[in-house]
């Protein structure tokens, strides 16, 4: 399987769930996030952390990327980092991020550990999880906080709770767009979808949410269930029809452009440069 | 009747409308706002102001909270405050707020009057009414302007006018979410609904707006018609089904959590901490 | 034909398209934008620029306003300005604006040329086109950047591309509202609609987009097709029914207000000042 | 006596001090500020306010401008404004300004009163007094708050107290420069000097402070003692030597410039445009 | 010895220097900062940390307050906090603070440990040390970051290094004033002096720096040498003459004020309210 | 002669002054700025621009770096850039910068020209000249505006004029420190001195200004007279004594540090890490 950067799908796996870990390589996700945070009870943290590099080795059989979500509080986070900064782990998901400084302090700590472990400084990349209303006015500074940061994602359940709202598409679309726009300004990947991540009972509903995510500008999403992986991989992959249409549009544009007509038409729409570039981006994604 | 803080429903009553004042205690609102502003013609201001504490006494028969909306201009506002800062009035609604300093100057003036009237300094609480597009980029500073401020509400008619838009749900939902998020960051109550407050001809339409308000995170709303009170009280009160489901969800979570499974399921959804906390909040509202 | 300020419809015409230029005066747009930017291939720029004042003269037969869109890069822009700052051109559209300083540097350059050509300083007005996600957090400073600036419009295709989203109504409505609110705060006209400008195959769909634009607060829109002109002119013009209702509402309000009832009703809705003012604005638009 | 705008010297006079009022016209200040604030005990406020227009008439004998400083708290301020907005009073000094909104609320109130008194709206100008450390990060927004605002001045005693510092030149120069720069950005006059206004025992010390004020960019200053008036009038007036040097510098520059040498010398200094412009400003002040 | 809050002098003691620890109680500082950071070599950190509560007990013999400076990096800081959050330690000095979030993450961690150790939440107070030019534009947000924060101090050596300047009075006074003003706005104590803390060879020079510190508004200072303690205690304590003058000024003011003269004189200076309040503050410091 | 980066001295030469150009290589500046702006009369601009690369070749005989200052207005600037973007010109000085966007628009234009001339994109570096009070609150965004930007300098004459102040050290030191701190935060070189650049009559006075510049953190300075070059080269070069002391300090620190004493002394001052690092920086400058 080819690794896609940025990822279409990132599957969360509780880092103490041996069954899930062993089956991971069959799930076809572009990456796996071994979770040390919410899915691990407080008194399991130490053992789970001790076994995490072994778990990573199992997950890695898939050929996909292995990530770890650390805990939010500094005391657990520091010990998590000392255990997991390692060549096996390509990126770390930081939960409950509400400031640029939070990321910078974590990044500095990672740098220290990379040096001690004689890894290249900067090897370990970061994903910031936005989960509190406090973070919303600071999205731009968070997105630009560190060269390690490669994506920002929304913890829809936690964020909705802190706003006092239901995690419905109608309520989430506004906050999602703010995250997407901040990511695009900082040139990092926005990941997520405007729906509850925990609702995997209805594949059609999830499919709709994923398609909307794709349309409003997300580049992929984290998920918690294998069904979600499949849908995400398919939604964030261009269709045959899209590919053909994109190829035709580009050719049509080039032809008319060379003839000097300037404003060109395709399928009864005026085509100008941005439309052509969107088609080119689509083809690039196909060839990753 | 038990007072709910924050209020589910706050009914505006023109402070010179004797009939409305006398019937107020039958309306079952959680609070009543005696209005000195838009509903009082300019040449009725002085008499209305002179009678307001008497009116407050009548309204108080309901056992609900009594509030007053003062005028926006400083000259009327200062005289309004001198008349109404009083142990009978628990909070003052300030209209047309577009800056933190506006609230702070009013709060300072109230402090002076409380001192003169030998009331405890800080007794009188404030609600800020957002009614102009100028206020939108300053919502966070307004929400954090004073420890007296307990809620922020949207004047949908005036705000829509200043934006040049129709006060429809589609157009209001974005500005509403900005107000809700600013309130949550400042730990005050967002009150309102994404529709025209003046449209009380269609109860079903109002019910839909109130339910949407609840879902996107409002904690209650001001209103102008008794029909609206009933709907708000019911919408912002949890249903039997919600209560039962919340109880079950909490129990299920505790059981699975104690067994150390970490990621737990309920009704085919993964449950984690935020979901549980939302259920706990709902039960708290019930027991107010 | 009477010129409307602000314009209901501004029709883009490639400045080298002789056919379109000659037919312009039959299109009934409130203004025409001769485009030197995206619709002109790079090696046609010089000739097109040289002929632009002649083209303006032809377009002016319609009695409508003539505008020019210059190129974005400074080297082309400076030469464009030297050619087109002229009494015939009432306003210049600046594409790809992402900062207040961009407008100010262009405005300063225009001032120099106006002085050289002995035109009144300030004669040439500006419209800023928002086309990149970078501009979104700076809309207020852009809107207030220069006294020459009279409108801000959204380049939906380019903006969507830079956000990585599809230019659908659902995705565009949030960014549109941000632009509208920034314009209202700066007292300039927001122009646009929440849909792709290039899709002129489906008049009904365009009509719906234009009506939504009107409802959320746009004051008019640029367009690329004569069909769009007709729809924009009609949507942004008040209907007979609206006019009659506005007249009645104002009369009803005045009557009840004089009787001192304060909160007044009309067609079963409570009417207060903002509702009345919206009616008055509508009548003003009619009489332009 | 010719009125200078902006003023070199503005003399504070307690508005209840009949002796000072009667002698005012002999003091040669460019303007007089009748003070209703700090110099009037709380139980003298009402009578003093009632007599203030009569006092203004006496002061006006000097031919200089008459200003009034109102009280800071809204209750006194509103009554002050109702008494003093009048064709006799050219400007109002607002004490304890810490926000733009403070000025805007006062300006709006003045507008109402001007309308009632059938004065031209905008007649009454404003001076903002900066007296609290809270104001320091908001100087730019305060300076740009209203078209009525023509100057900003520093209340050195109060400001120093709120910072916990002594009002010495060393400590005041930094805050003074911040005020000056904010005024220059907003195109209003900075007034003040980096020393205690209350220390009028030592004319030489005051002279030094005034000269420093002039050098760092103040355009004039308020004061409390006739001795200070004389010094301010003289310091903020260019000397014969400065005038002659300025004339020579301008001529020398023009000569060398016409000869095309570009970088020109005068008295062994390289002269370029800013140096010449400073000389021209100096001559303008002379001719006011 | 009486504890002064805020402290006049805080003496740094390397936490592994047994001699200094034992002599501490003879030094007469208002507080002692046991240092775990710069004065402790990296391989002594663990042992020093293990002995710190024992050292605190020795230092406490003086009756003065005991504080600890933790390390800057998160890995050391977290272990430092786990060792030192304790009823014996009234406050923790955080070095190298450049953001509000840094303080908030530390404060949250302290809260967790206080809970585990059954201490009252909020017991442990904080002092933020500003040591990098990055912090300068964020002083206001740092000063307001946490209710635990009681003072902000400048690390003159480190800050000067990061600016590339010499730690001279001339260069430091500007940055010092920015810190003082931010502290006053947030109602916390500014501590420091505009000179190198490391230069204790010249008592007269240090005395001058301390006096300047007092005049520009610092409330006390940290120091590294017993000689500095003596000078700080004396400089930040009012003199007999100041006390007498303050008493006389207050009496004189009250007398003249009761007589209704408004603007009053004392020792040939006009006295108004701020001057009186400064005198009152001085007397309060005496009676601590 | 070795090129120093950053430069100790940059000598301005009017780009049409053949005599100065020919003597340049004897002046020993670290770099020469051929000026197209203030020192060139408007009707000499075109010829001077046409000859500038020839002039650069002459100047380059010195082995020092060649820079060009372009004009401020866009029309001249664009033509200047088209003439001077060239492998011979290592950096361009942009005058009258008051925004980040100004630099970004220029940088984009340079990129276009570099591409056309087949130079490596990014070859041409930038220096921003701060000359207007408008720029002061935006120094951080200007300093971080472009990866091409390597230094920021102050146009003391113009800046002082726009503030309305005399260009004295006392008045300039505050603004200088703001520029220095913004540069250090953005990791670019602050260049300048707190005095008038045009006053070269008094070498001792200039020497004092240069030494102060060095102490407050400037890294070098532009200048207009050969005498200034010599002084700048010497002031910004470490002395023998400084070098020896730095070496001794570093050795002493290492010795005491290895012995584990932690807080170490040198010449009766406590030495800690920042003091040592400053010494190390000094030695690095020597070895450039």
PDB file of N, CA, C and O in Angstrom, chain F residues 58-89:
ATOM      1  N   UNK F  58      31.803  49.383 -11.046  1.00  0.00           N
ATOM      2  CA  UNK F  58      32.900  50.198 -10.523  1.00  0.00           C
ATOM      3  C   UNK F  58      33.011  50.029  -9.011  1.00  0.00           C
ATOM      4  O   UNK F  58      34.092  49.796  -8.455  1.00  0.00           O
ATOM      5  N   UNK F  59      31.881  50.136  -8.345  1.00  0.00           N
ATOM      6  CA  UNK F  59      31.865  50.030  -6.889  1.00  0.00           C
ATOM      7  C   UNK F  59      32.401  48.667  -6.442  1.00  0.00           C
ATOM      8  O   UNK F  59      33.085  48.544  -5.422  1.00  0.00           O
ATOM      9  N   UNK F  60      32.093  47.645  -7.237  1.00  0.00           N
ATOM     10  CA  UNK F  60      32.429  46.279  -6.844  1.00  0.00           C
ATOM     11  C   UNK F  60      33.920  46.038  -6.740  1.00  0.00           C
ATOM     12  O   UNK F  60      34.351  45.039  -6.163  1.00  0.00           O
ATOM     13  N   UNK F  61      34.724  46.976  -7.305  1.00  0.00           N
ATOM     14  CA  UNK F  61      36.183  46.819  -7.205  1.00  0.00           C
ATOM     15  C   UNK F  61      36.643  46.687  -5.759  1.00  0.00           C
ATOM     16  O   UNK F  61      37.696  46.126  -5.472  1.00  0.00           O
ATOM     17  N   UNK F  62      35.869  47.271  -4.858  1.00  0.00           N
ATOM     18  CA  UNK F  62      36.221  47.233  -3.430  1.00  0.00           C
ATOM     19  C   UNK F  62      36.131  45.833  -2.865  1.00  0.00           C
ATOM     20  O   UNK F  62      36.664  45.546  -1.805  1.00  0.00           O
ATOM     21  N   UNK F  63      35.425  44.961  -3.548  1.00  0.00           N
ATOM     22  CA  UNK F  63      35.208  43.633  -2.986  1.00  0.00           C
ATOM     23  C   UNK F  63      34.044  43.617  -2.010  1.00  0.00           C
ATOM     24  O   UNK F  63      33.642  42.565  -1.526  1.00  0.00           O
ATOM     25  N   UNK F  64      33.530  44.801  -1.700  1.00  0.00           N
ATOM     26  CA  UNK F  64      32.408  44.890  -0.761  1.00  0.00           C
ATOM     27  C   UNK F  64      31.098  44.607  -1.490  1.00  0.00           C
ATOM     28  O   UNK F  64      31.062  44.512  -2.714  1.00  0.00           O
ATOM     29  N   UNK F  65      30.040  44.466  -0.717  1.00  0.00           N
ATOM     30  CA  UNK F  65      28.737  44.191  -1.313  1.00  0.00           C
ATOM     31  C   UNK F  65      28.142  45.443  -1.959  1.00  0.00           C
ATOM     32  O   UNK F  65      28.335  46.548  -1.466  1.00  0.00           O
ATOM     33  N   UNK F  66      27.399  45.251  -3.057  1.00  0.00           N
ATOM     34  CA  UNK F  66      26.723  46.377  -3.702  1.00  0.00           C
ATOM     35  C   UNK F  66      25.213  46.228  -3.523  1.00  0.00           C
ATOM     36  O   UNK F  66      24.638  45.180  -3.833  1.00  0.00           O
ATOM     37  N   UNK F  67      24.610  47.300  -3.010  1.00  0.00           N
ATOM     38  CA  UNK F  67      23.160  47.340  -2.823  1.00  0.00           C
ATOM     39  C   UNK F  67      22.615  48.531  -3.601  1.00  0.00           C
ATOM     40  O   UNK F  67      23.370  49.421  -3.994  1.00  0.00           O
ATOM     41  N   UNK F  68      21.292  48.568  -3.811  1.00  0.00           N
ATOM     42  CA  UNK F  68      20.671  49.735  -4.438  1.00  0.00           C
ATOM     43  C   UNK F  68      19.456  50.137  -3.609  1.00  0.00           C
ATOM     44  O   UNK F  68      18.709  49.280  -3.143  1.00  0.00           O
ATOM     45  N   UNK F  69      19.286  51.454  -3.402  1.00  0.00           N
ATOM     46  CA  UNK F  69      18.030  51.920  -2.816  1.00  0.00           C
ATOM     47  C   UNK F  69      17.118  52.353  -3.942  1.00  0.00           C
ATOM     48  O   UNK F  69      17.480  53.240  -4.732  1.00  0.00           O
ATOM     49  N   UNK F  70      15.942  51.727  -4.040  1.00  0.00           N
ATOM     50  CA  UNK F  70      14.977  52.090  -5.073  1.00  0.00           C
ATOM     51  C   UNK F  70      14.103  53.239  -4.590  1.00  0.00           C
ATOM     52  O   UNK F  70      14.180  53.651  -3.436  1.00  0.00           O
ATOM     53  N   UNK F  71      13.253  53.745  -5.467  1.00  0.00           N
ATOM     54  CA  UNK F  71      12.321  54.788  -5.102  1.00  0.00           C
ATOM     55  C   UNK F  71      11.092  54.207  -4.404  1.00  0.00           C
ATOM     56  O   UNK F  71      10.805  53.009  -4.515  1.00  0.00           O
ATOM     57  N   UNK F  72      10.356  55.087  -3.699  1.00  0.00           N
ATOM     58  CA  UNK F  72       9.239  54.625  -2.891  1.00  0.00           C
ATOM     59  C   UNK F  72       7.962  54.417  -3.717  1.00  0.00           C
ATOM     60  O   UNK F  72       7.294  53.403  -3.586  1.00  0.00           O
ATOM     61  N   UNK F  73       7.616  55.364  -4.579  1.00  0.00           N
ATOM     62  CA  UNK F  73       6.374  55.251  -5.355  1.00  0.00           C
ATOM     63  C   UNK F  73       6.420  54.061  -6.295  1.00  0.00           C
ATOM     64  O   UNK F  73       7.468  53.739  -6.861  1.00  0.00           O
ATOM     65  N   UNK F  74       5.264  53.406  -6.517  1.00  0.00           N
ATOM     66  CA  UNK F  74       5.256  52.167  -7.298  1.00  0.00           C
ATOM     67  C   UNK F  74       5.738  52.347  -8.723  1.00  0.00           C
ATOM     68  O   UNK F  74       6.381  51.455  -9.283  1.00  0.00           O
ATOM     69  N   UNK F  75       5.402  53.497  -9.334  1.00  0.00           N
ATOM     70  CA  UNK F  75       5.744  53.645 -10.745  1.00  0.00           C
ATOM     71  C   UNK F  75       7.261  53.689 -10.956  1.00  0.00           C
ATOM     72  O   UNK F  75       7.804  52.991 -11.827  1.00  0.00           O
ATOM     73  N   UNK F  76       7.965  54.466 -10.159  1.00  0.00           N
ATOM     74  CA  UNK F  76       9.421  54.462 -10.237  1.00  0.00           C
ATOM     75  C   UNK F  76       9.981  53.137  -9.740  1.00  0.00           C
ATOM     76  O   UNK F  76      10.906  52.567 -10.339  1.00  0.00           O
ATOM     77  N   UNK F  77       9.424  52.616  -8.661  1.00  0.00           N
ATOM     78  CA  UNK F  77       9.959  51.402  -8.046  1.00  0.00           C
ATOM     79  C   UNK F  77       9.953  50.237  -9.027  1.00  0.00           C
ATOM     80  O   UNK F  77      10.935  49.486  -9.131  1.00  0.00           O
ATOM     81  N   UNK F  78       8.850  50.069  -9.742  1.00  0.00           N
ATOM     82  CA  UNK F  78       8.734  48.955 -10.679  1.00  0.00           C
ATOM     83  C   UNK F  78       9.805  49.062 -11.774  1.00  0.00           C
ATOM     84  O   UNK F  78      10.477  48.073 -12.104  1.00  0.00           O
ATOM     85  N   UNK F  79      10.009  50.269 -12.297  1.00  0.00           N
ATOM     86  CA  UNK F  79      11.055  50.439 -13.329  1.00  0.00           C
ATOM     87  C   UNK F  79      12.449  50.277 -12.722  1.00  0.00           C
ATOM     88  O   UNK F  79      13.352  49.719 -13.356  1.00  0.00           O
ATOM     89  N   UNK F  80      12.636  50.771 -11.496  1.00  0.00           N
ATOM     90  CA  UNK F  80      13.928  50.551 -10.821  1.00  0.00           C
ATOM     91  C   UNK F  80      14.218  49.057 -10.719  1.00  0.00           C
ATOM     92  O   UNK F  80      15.312  48.597 -11.056  1.00  0.00           O
ATOM     93  N   UNK F  81      13.236  48.300 -10.269  1.00  0.00           N
ATOM     94  CA  UNK F  81      13.438  46.861 -10.070  1.00  0.00           C
ATOM     95  C   UNK F  81      13.781  46.166 -11.381  1.00  0.00           C
ATOM     96  O   UNK F  81      14.676  45.309 -11.435  1.00  0.00           O
ATOM     97  N   UNK F  82      13.077  46.530 -12.439  1.00  0.00           N
ATOM     98  CA  UNK F  82      13.350  45.894 -13.724  1.00  0.00           C
ATOM     99  C   UNK F  82      14.795  46.165 -14.180  1.00  0.00           C
ATOM    100  O   UNK F  82      15.411  45.342 -14.857  1.00  0.00           O
ATOM    101  N   UNK F  83      15.345  47.313 -13.761  1.00  0.00           N
ATOM    102  CA  UNK F  83      16.721  47.642 -14.152  1.00  0.00           C
ATOM    103  C   UNK F  83      17.767  46.993 -13.255  1.00  0.00           C
ATOM    104  O   UNK F  83      18.862  46.656 -13.700  1.00  0.00           O
ATOM    105  N   UNK F  84      17.472  46.835 -11.984  1.00  0.00           N
ATOM    106  CA  UNK F  84      18.557  46.511 -11.039  1.00  0.00           C
ATOM    107  C   UNK F  84      18.553  45.103 -10.491  1.00  0.00           C
ATOM    108  O   UNK F  84      19.533  44.693  -9.875  1.00  0.00           O
ATOM    109  N   UNK F  85      17.443  44.361 -10.636  1.00  0.00           N
ATOM    110  CA  UNK F  85      17.509  42.969 -10.177  1.00  0.00           C
ATOM    111  C   UNK F  85      18.527  42.279 -11.071  1.00  0.00           C
ATOM    112  O   UNK F  85      18.324  42.185 -12.283  1.00  0.00           O
ATOM    113  N   UNK F  86      19.625  41.860 -10.475  1.00  0.00           N
ATOM    114  CA  UNK F  86      20.796  41.444 -11.264  1.00  0.00           C
ATOM    115  C   UNK F  86      21.779  40.746 -10.323  1.00  0.00           C
ATOM    116  O   UNK F  86      21.861  41.103  -9.142  1.00  0.00           O
ATOM    117  N   UNK F  87      22.529  39.782 -10.820  1.00  0.00           N
ATOM    118  CA  UNK F  87      23.487  39.095  -9.946  1.00  0.00           C
ATOM    119  C   UNK F  87      24.480  40.024  -9.254  1.00  0.00           C
ATOM    120  O   UNK F  87      24.994  39.690  -8.179  1.00  0.00           O
ATOM    121  N   UNK F  88      24.737  41.200  -9.845  1.00  0.00           N
ATOM    122  CA  UNK F  88      25.671  42.139  -9.202  1.00  0.00           C
ATOM    123  C   UNK F  88      25.133  42.761  -7.926  1.00  0.00           C
ATOM    124  O   UNK F  88      25.886  43.274  -7.108  1.00  0.00           O
ATOM    125  N   UNK F  89      23.822  42.825  -7.800  1.00  0.00           N
ATOM    126  CA  UNK F  89      23.191  43.546  -6.686  1.00  0.00           C
ATOM    127  C   UNK F  89      22.723  42.539  -5.650  1.00  0.00           C
ATOM    128  O   UNK F  89      21.789  41.784  -5.880  1.00  0.00           O
TER     129      UNK F  89
END
